[in-house]
PDB file of C-alpha atoms and ligand atoms in Angstrom:
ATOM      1  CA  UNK B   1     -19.928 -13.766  -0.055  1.00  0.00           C
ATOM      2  CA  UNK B   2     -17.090 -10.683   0.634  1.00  0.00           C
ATOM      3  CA  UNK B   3     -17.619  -7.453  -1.339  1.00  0.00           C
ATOM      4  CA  UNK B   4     -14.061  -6.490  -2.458  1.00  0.00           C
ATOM      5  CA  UNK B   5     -13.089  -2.607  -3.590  1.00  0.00           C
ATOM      6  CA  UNK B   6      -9.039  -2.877  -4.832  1.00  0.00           C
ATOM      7  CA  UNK B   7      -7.701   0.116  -5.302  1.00  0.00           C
ATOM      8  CA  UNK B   8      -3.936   0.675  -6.896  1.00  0.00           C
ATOM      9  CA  UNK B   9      -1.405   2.957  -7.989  1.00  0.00           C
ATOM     10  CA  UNK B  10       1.278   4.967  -7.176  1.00  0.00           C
ATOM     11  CA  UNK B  11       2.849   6.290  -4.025  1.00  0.00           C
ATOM     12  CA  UNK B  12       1.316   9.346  -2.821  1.00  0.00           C
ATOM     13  CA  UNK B  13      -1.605   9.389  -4.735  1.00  0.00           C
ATOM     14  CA  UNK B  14      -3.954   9.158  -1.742  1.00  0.00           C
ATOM     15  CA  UNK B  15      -4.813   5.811  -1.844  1.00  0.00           C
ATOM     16  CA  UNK B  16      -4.128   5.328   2.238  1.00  0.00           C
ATOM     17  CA  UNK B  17      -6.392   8.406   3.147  1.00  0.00           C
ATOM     18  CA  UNK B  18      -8.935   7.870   1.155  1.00  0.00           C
ATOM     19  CA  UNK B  19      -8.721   4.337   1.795  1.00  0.00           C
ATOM     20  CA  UNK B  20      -8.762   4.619   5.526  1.00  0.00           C
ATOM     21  CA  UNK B  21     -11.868   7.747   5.363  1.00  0.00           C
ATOM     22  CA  UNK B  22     -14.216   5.044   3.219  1.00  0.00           C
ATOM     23  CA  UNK B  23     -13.569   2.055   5.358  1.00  0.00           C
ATOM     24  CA  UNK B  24     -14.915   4.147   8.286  1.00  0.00           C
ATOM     25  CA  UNK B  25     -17.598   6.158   6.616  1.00  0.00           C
ATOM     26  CA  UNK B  26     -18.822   2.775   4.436  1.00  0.00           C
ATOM     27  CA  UNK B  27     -18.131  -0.170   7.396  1.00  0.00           C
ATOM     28  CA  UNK B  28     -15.065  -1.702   4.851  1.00  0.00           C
ATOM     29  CA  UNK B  29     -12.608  -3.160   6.265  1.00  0.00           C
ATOM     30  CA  UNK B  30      -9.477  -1.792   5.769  1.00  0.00           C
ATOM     31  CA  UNK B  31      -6.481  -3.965   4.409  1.00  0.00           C
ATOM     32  CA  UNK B  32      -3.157  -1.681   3.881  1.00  0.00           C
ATOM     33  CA  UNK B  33      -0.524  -4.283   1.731  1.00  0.00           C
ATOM     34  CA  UNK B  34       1.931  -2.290   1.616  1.00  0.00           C
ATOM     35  CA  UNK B  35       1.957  -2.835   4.993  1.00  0.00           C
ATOM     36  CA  UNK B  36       2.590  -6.592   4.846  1.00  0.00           C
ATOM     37  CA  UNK B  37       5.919  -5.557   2.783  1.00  0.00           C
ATOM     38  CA  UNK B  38       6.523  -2.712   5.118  1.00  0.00           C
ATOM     39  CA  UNK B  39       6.919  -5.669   7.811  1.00  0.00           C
ATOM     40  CA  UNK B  40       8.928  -7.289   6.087  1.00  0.00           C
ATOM     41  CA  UNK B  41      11.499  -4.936   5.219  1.00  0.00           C
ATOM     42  CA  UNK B  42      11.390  -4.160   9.338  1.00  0.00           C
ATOM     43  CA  UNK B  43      12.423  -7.450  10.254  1.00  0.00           C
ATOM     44  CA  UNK B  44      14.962  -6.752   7.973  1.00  0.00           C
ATOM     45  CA  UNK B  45      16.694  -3.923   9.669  1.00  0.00           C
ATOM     46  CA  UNK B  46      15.841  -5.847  12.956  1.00  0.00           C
ATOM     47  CA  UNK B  47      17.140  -8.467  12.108  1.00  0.00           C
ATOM     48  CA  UNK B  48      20.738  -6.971  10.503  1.00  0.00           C
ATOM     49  CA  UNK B  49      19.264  -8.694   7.469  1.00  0.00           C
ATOM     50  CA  UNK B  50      21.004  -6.948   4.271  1.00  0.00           C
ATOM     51  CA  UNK B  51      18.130  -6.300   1.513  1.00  0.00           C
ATOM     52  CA  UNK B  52      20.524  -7.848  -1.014  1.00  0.00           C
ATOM     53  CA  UNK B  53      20.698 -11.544   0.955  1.00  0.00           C
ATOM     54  CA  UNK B  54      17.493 -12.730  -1.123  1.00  0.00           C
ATOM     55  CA  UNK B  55      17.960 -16.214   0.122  1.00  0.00           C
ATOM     56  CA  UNK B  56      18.280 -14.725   4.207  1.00  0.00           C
ATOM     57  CA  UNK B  57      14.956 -12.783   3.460  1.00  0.00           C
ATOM     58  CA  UNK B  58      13.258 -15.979   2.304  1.00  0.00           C
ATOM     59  CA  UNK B  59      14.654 -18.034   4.801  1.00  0.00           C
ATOM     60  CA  UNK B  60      13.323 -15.687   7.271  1.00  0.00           C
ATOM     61  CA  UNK B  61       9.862 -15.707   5.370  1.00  0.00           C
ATOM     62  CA  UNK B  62       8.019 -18.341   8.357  1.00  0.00           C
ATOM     63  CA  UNK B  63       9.317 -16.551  10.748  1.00  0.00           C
ATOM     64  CA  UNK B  64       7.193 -13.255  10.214  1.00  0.00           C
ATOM     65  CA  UNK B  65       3.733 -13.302  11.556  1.00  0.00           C
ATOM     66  CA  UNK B  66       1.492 -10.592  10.343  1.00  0.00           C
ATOM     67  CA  UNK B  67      -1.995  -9.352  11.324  1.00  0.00           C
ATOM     68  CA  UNK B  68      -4.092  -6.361  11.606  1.00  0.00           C
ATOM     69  CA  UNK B  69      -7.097  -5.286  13.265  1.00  0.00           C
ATOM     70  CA  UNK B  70      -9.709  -2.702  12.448  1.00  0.00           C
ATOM     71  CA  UNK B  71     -11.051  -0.876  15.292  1.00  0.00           C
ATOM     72  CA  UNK B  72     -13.339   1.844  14.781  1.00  0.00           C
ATOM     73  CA  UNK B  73     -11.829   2.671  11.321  1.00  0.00           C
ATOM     74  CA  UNK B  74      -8.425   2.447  13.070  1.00  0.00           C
ATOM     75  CA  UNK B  75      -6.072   0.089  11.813  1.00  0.00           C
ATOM     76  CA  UNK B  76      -2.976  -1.519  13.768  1.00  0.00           C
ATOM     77  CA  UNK B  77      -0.675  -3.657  12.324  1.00  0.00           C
ATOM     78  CA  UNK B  78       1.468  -6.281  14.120  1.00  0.00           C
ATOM     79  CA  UNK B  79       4.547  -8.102  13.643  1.00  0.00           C
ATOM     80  CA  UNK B  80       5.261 -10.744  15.695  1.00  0.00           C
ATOM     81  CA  UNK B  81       2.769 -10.211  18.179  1.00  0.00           C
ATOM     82  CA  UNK B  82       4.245  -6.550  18.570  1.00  0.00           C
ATOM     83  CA  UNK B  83       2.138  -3.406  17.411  1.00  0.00           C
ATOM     84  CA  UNK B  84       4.750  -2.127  14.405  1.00  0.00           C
ATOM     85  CA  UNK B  85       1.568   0.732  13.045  1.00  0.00           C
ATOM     86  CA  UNK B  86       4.318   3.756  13.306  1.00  0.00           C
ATOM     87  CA  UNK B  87       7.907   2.085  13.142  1.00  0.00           C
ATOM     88  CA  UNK B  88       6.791   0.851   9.439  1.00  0.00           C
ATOM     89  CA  UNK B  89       6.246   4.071   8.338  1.00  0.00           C
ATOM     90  CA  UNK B  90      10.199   5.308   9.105  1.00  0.00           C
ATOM     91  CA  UNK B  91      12.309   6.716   5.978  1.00  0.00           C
ATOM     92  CA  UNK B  92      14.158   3.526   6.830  1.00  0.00           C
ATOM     93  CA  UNK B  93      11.996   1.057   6.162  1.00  0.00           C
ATOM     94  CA  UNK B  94      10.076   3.372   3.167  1.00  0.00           C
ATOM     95  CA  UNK B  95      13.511   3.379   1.949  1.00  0.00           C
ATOM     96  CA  UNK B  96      13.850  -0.107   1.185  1.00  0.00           C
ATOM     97  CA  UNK B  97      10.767  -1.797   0.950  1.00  0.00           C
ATOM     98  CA  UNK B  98      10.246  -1.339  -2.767  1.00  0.00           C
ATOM     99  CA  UNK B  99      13.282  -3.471  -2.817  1.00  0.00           C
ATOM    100  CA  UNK B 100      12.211  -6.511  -0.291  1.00  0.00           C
ATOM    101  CA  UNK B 101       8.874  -6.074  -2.287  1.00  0.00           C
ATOM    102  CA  UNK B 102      10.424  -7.234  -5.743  1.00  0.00           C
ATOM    103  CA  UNK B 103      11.502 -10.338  -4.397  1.00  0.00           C
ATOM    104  CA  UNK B 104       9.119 -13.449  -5.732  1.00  0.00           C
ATOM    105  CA  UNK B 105       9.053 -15.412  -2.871  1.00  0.00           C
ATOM    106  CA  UNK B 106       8.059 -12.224  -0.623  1.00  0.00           C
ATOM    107  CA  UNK B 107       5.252 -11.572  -3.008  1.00  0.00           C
ATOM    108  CA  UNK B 108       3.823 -14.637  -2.797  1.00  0.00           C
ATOM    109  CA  UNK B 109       3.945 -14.862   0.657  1.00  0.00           C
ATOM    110  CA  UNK B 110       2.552 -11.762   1.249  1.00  0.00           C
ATOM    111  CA  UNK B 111      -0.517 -12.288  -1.324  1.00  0.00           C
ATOM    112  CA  UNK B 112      -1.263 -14.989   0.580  1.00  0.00           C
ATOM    113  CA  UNK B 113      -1.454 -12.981   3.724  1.00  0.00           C
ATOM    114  CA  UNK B 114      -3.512 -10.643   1.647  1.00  0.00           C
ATOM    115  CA  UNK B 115      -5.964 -12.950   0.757  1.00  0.00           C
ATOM    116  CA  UNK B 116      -6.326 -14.597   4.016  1.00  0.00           C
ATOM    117  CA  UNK B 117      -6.864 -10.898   5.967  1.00  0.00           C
ATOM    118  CA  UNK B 118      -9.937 -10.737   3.302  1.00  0.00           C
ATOM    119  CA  UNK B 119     -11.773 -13.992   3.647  1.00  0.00           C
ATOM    120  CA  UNK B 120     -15.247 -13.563   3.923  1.00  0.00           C
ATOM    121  CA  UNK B 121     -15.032 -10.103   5.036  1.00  0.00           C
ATOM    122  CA  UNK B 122     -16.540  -7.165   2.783  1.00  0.00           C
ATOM    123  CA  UNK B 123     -13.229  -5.514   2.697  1.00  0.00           C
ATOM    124  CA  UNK B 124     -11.373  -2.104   0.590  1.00  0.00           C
ATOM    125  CA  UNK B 125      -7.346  -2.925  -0.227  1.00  0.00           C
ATOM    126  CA  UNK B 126      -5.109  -0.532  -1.731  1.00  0.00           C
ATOM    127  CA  UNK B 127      -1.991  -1.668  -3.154  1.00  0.00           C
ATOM    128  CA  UNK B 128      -0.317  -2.137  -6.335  1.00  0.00           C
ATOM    129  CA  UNK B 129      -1.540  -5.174  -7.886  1.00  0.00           C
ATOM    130  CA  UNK B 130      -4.550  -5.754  -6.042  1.00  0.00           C
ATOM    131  CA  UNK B 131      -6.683  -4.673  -8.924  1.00  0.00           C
ATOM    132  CA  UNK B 132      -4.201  -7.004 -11.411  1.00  0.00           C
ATOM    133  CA  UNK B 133      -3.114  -9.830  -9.345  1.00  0.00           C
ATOM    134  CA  UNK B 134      -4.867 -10.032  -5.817  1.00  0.00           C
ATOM    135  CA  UNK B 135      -8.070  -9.570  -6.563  1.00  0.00           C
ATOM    136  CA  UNK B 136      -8.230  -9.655 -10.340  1.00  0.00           C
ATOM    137  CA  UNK B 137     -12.438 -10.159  -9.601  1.00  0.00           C
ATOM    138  CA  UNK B 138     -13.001  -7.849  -7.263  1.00  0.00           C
ATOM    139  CA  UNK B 139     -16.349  -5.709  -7.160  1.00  0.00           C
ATOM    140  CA  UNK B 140     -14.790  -2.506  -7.881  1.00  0.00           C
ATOM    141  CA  UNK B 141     -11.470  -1.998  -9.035  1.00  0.00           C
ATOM    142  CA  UNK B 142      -9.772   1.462  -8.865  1.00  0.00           C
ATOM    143  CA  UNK B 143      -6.629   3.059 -10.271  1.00  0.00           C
ATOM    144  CA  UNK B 144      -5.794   5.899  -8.544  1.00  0.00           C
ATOM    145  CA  UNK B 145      -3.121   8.110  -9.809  1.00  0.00           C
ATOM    146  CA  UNK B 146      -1.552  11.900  -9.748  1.00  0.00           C
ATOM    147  CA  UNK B 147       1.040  13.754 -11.187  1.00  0.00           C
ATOM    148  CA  UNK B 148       4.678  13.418 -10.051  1.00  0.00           C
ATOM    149  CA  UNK B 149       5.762  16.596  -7.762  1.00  0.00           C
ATOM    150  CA  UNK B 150       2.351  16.653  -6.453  1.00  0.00           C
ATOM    151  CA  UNK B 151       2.557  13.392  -4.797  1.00  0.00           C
ATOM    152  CA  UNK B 152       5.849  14.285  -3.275  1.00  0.00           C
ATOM    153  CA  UNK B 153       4.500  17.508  -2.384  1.00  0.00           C
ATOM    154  CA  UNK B 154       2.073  15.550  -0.596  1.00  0.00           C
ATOM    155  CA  UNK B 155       4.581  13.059   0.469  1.00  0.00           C
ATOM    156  CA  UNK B 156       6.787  15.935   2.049  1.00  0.00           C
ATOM    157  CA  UNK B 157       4.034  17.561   3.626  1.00  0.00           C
ATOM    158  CA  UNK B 158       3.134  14.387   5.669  1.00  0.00           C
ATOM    159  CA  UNK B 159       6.596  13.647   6.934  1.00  0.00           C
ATOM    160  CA  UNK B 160       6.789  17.268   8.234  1.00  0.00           C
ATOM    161  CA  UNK B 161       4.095  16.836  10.302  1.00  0.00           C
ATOM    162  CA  UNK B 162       5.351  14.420  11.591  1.00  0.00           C
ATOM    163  CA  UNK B 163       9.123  15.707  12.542  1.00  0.00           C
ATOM    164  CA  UNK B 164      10.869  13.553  10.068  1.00  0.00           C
ATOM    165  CA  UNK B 165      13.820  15.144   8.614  1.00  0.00           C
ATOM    166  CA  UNK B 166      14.027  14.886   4.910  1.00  0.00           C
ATOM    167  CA  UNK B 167      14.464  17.440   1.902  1.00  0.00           C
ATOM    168  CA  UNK B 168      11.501  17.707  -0.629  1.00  0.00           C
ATOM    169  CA  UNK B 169      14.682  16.737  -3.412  1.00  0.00           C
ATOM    170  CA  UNK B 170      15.241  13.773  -1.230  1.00  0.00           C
ATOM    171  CA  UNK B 171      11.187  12.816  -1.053  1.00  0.00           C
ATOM    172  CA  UNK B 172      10.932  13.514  -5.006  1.00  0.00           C
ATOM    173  CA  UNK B 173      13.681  11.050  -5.460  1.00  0.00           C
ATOM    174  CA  UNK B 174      12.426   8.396  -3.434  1.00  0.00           C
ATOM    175  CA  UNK B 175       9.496   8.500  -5.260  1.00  0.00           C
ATOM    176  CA  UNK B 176      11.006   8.144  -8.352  1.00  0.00           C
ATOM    177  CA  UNK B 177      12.741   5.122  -7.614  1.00  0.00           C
ATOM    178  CA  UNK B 178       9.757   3.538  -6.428  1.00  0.00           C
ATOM    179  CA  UNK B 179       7.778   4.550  -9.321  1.00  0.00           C
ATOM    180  CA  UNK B 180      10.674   2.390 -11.395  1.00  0.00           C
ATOM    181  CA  UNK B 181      10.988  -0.036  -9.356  1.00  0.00           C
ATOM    182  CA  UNK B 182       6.966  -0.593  -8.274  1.00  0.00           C
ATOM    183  CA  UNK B 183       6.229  -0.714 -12.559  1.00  0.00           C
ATOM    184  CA  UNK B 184       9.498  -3.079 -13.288  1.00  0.00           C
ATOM    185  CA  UNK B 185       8.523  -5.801 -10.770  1.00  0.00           C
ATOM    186  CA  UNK B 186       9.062  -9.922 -12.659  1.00  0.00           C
ATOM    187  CA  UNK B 187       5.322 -10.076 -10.421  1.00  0.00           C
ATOM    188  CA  UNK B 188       2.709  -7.748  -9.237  1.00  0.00           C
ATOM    189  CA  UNK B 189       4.386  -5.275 -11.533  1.00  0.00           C
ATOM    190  CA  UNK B 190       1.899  -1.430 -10.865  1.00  0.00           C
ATOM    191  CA  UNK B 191      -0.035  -1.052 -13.989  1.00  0.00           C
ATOM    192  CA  UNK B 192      -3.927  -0.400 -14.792  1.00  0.00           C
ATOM    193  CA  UNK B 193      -5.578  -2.776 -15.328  1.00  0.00           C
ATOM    194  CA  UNK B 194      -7.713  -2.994 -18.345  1.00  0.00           C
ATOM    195  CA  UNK B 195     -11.231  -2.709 -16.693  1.00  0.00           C
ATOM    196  CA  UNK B 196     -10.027  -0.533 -13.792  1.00  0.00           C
ATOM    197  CA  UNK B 197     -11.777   3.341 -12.872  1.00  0.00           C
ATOM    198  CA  UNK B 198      -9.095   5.793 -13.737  1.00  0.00           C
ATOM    199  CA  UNK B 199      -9.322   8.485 -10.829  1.00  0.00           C
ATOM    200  CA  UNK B 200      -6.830  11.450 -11.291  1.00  0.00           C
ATOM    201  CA  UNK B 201      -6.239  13.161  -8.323  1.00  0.00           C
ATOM    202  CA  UNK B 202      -3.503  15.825  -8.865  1.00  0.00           C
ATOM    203  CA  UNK B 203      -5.869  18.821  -8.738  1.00  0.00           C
ATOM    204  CA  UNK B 204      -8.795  17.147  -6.635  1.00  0.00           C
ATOM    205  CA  UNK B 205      -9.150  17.626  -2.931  1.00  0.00           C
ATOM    206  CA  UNK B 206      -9.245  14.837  -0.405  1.00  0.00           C
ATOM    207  CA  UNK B 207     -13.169  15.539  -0.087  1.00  0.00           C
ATOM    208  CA  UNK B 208     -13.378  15.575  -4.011  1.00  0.00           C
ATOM    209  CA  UNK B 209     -11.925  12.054  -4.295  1.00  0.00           C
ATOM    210  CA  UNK B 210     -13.586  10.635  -1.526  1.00  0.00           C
ATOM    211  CA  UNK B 211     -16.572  11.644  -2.929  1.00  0.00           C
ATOM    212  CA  UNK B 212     -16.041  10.226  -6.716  1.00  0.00           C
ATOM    213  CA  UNK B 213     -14.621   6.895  -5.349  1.00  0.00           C
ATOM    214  CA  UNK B 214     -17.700   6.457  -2.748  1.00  0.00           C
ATOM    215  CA  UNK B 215     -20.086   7.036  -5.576  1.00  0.00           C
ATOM    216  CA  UNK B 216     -18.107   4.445  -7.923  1.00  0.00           C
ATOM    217  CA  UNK B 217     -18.446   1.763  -4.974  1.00  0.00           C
ATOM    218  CA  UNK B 218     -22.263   2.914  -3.960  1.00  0.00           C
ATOM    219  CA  UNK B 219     -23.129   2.487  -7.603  1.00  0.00           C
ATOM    220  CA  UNK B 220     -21.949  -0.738  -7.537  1.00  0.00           C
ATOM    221  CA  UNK B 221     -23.098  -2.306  -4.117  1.00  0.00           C
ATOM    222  CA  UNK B 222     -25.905  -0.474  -3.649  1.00  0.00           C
ATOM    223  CA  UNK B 223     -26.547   2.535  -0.737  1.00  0.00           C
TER     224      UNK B 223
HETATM  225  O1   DC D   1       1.778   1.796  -0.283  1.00  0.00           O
HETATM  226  P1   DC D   1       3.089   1.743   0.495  1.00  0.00           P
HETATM  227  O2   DC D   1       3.976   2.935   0.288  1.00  0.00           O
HETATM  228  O3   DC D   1       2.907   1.430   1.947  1.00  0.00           O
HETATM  229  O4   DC D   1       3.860   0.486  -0.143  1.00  0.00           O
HETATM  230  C1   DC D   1       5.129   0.084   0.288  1.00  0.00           C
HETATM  231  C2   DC D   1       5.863  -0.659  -0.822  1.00  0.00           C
HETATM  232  O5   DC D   1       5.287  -1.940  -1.023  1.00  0.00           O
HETATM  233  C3   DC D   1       5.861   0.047  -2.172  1.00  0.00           C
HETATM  234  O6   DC D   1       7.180   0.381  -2.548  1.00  0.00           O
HETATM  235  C4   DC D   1       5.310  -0.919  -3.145  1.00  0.00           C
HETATM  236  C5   DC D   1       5.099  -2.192  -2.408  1.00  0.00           C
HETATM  237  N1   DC D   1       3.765  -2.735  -2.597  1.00  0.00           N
HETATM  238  C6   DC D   1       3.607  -3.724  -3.530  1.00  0.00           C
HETATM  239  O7   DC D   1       4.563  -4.076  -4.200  1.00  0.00           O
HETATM  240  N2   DC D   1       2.386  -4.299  -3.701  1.00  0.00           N
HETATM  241  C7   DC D   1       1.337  -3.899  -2.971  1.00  0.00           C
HETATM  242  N3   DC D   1       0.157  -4.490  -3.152  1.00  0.00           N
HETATM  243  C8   DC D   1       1.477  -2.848  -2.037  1.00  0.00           C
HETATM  244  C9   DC D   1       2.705  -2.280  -1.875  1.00  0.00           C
END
């Protein structure tokens, strides 16, 4: 029997640090979705595949092998056999993922890619609809959330570090878009579900949320 912890919500609400800081400090394993849509809008722009050509996406949709390992907390994702961990994290991609996510087919395929990373493990997922649509039983089942400009704040902050070049205006309307576009979805539409933990983390620290989700998860599996 797998333990499952689902957390959703919005971008830049913490989910991936907090995410990635439990797995290690709790032995979870780690399953990032968004990265299994992230891949798929890279073959994309690999591929000269326009976002609008629905039918080219799904056409393409055997063709894209995903997997990911956990190694001491450390996650890689691959694509084809080739480690993609930083090239799906480009504006490029972030740009249009949202997009490639909405499409039905995708989803499906991707769930199911989901699912199968999870078997039998005891595992923590952060997504959108992981809590909803996933993992609708899972053992714990989180909504994170935060206000608005403080998740692009946080957003902004992160690309600086690493050298990307991109206006906080520019980060703040990404996020926007997303927001509409994650929440408007036909499936796996972001919303909280009805028995999901409500964590609001605009004025908490990284250490303050770790520490309220960890205890939310201990209480229910046990120390
Ligand atoms: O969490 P992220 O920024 O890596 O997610 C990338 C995109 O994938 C985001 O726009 C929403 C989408 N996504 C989704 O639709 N369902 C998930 N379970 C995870 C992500």
């Amino acid at each position: 029997m797998s333990f499952i912890v689902a957390i959703d919500g919005p971008a830049g609400t913490g989910k991936g640090t907090i995410t990635k800081l439990i797995s290690k400090e709790m032995g979870l394993v780690n399953i990032d979705t968004g990265a299994t849509y992230r891949c798929v809008a890279l073959y994309c722009i690999e591929n000269n595949i326009n976002v609008a050509d629905t039918e080219k996406i799904i056409d393409n949709l055997p063709n894209i092998n995903i997997d990911m390992k956990n190694e001491n907390g450390e996650q890689t994702v691959y694509l084809n056999g080739e480690d993609v961990t930083s090239k799906i994290r480009t504006p490029e991609v972030t740009k249009i993922v949202s997009e490639v996510s909405s499409i039905k087919e995708v989803r499906f395929a991707m769930v199911d890619v989901q699912r199968n990373l999870a078997l039998g493990k005891d595992v923590i997922m952060e997504g959108r609809d992981i809590t909803t649509y996933v993992f609708p039983n899972a053992d714990v089942k989180i909504y994170m959330d935060a206000d608005e400009v403080e998740r692009a704040n946080r957003r902004y902050k992160e690309m600086q570090e690493k050298g990307m070049e991109i206006t906080f205006e520019e980060v703040l309307e990404n996020i926007q878009k997303r927001d509409k576009n994650d929440k408007e979805k036909e499936i796996g539409a972001l919303k909280i579900a009805e028995d999901a933990i409500y964590v609001d983390t605009t004025k908490l620290t990284i250490e303050e949320v770790k520490e309220k989700i960890k205890g939310i998860i201990e209480e229910k599996r046990g120390k």
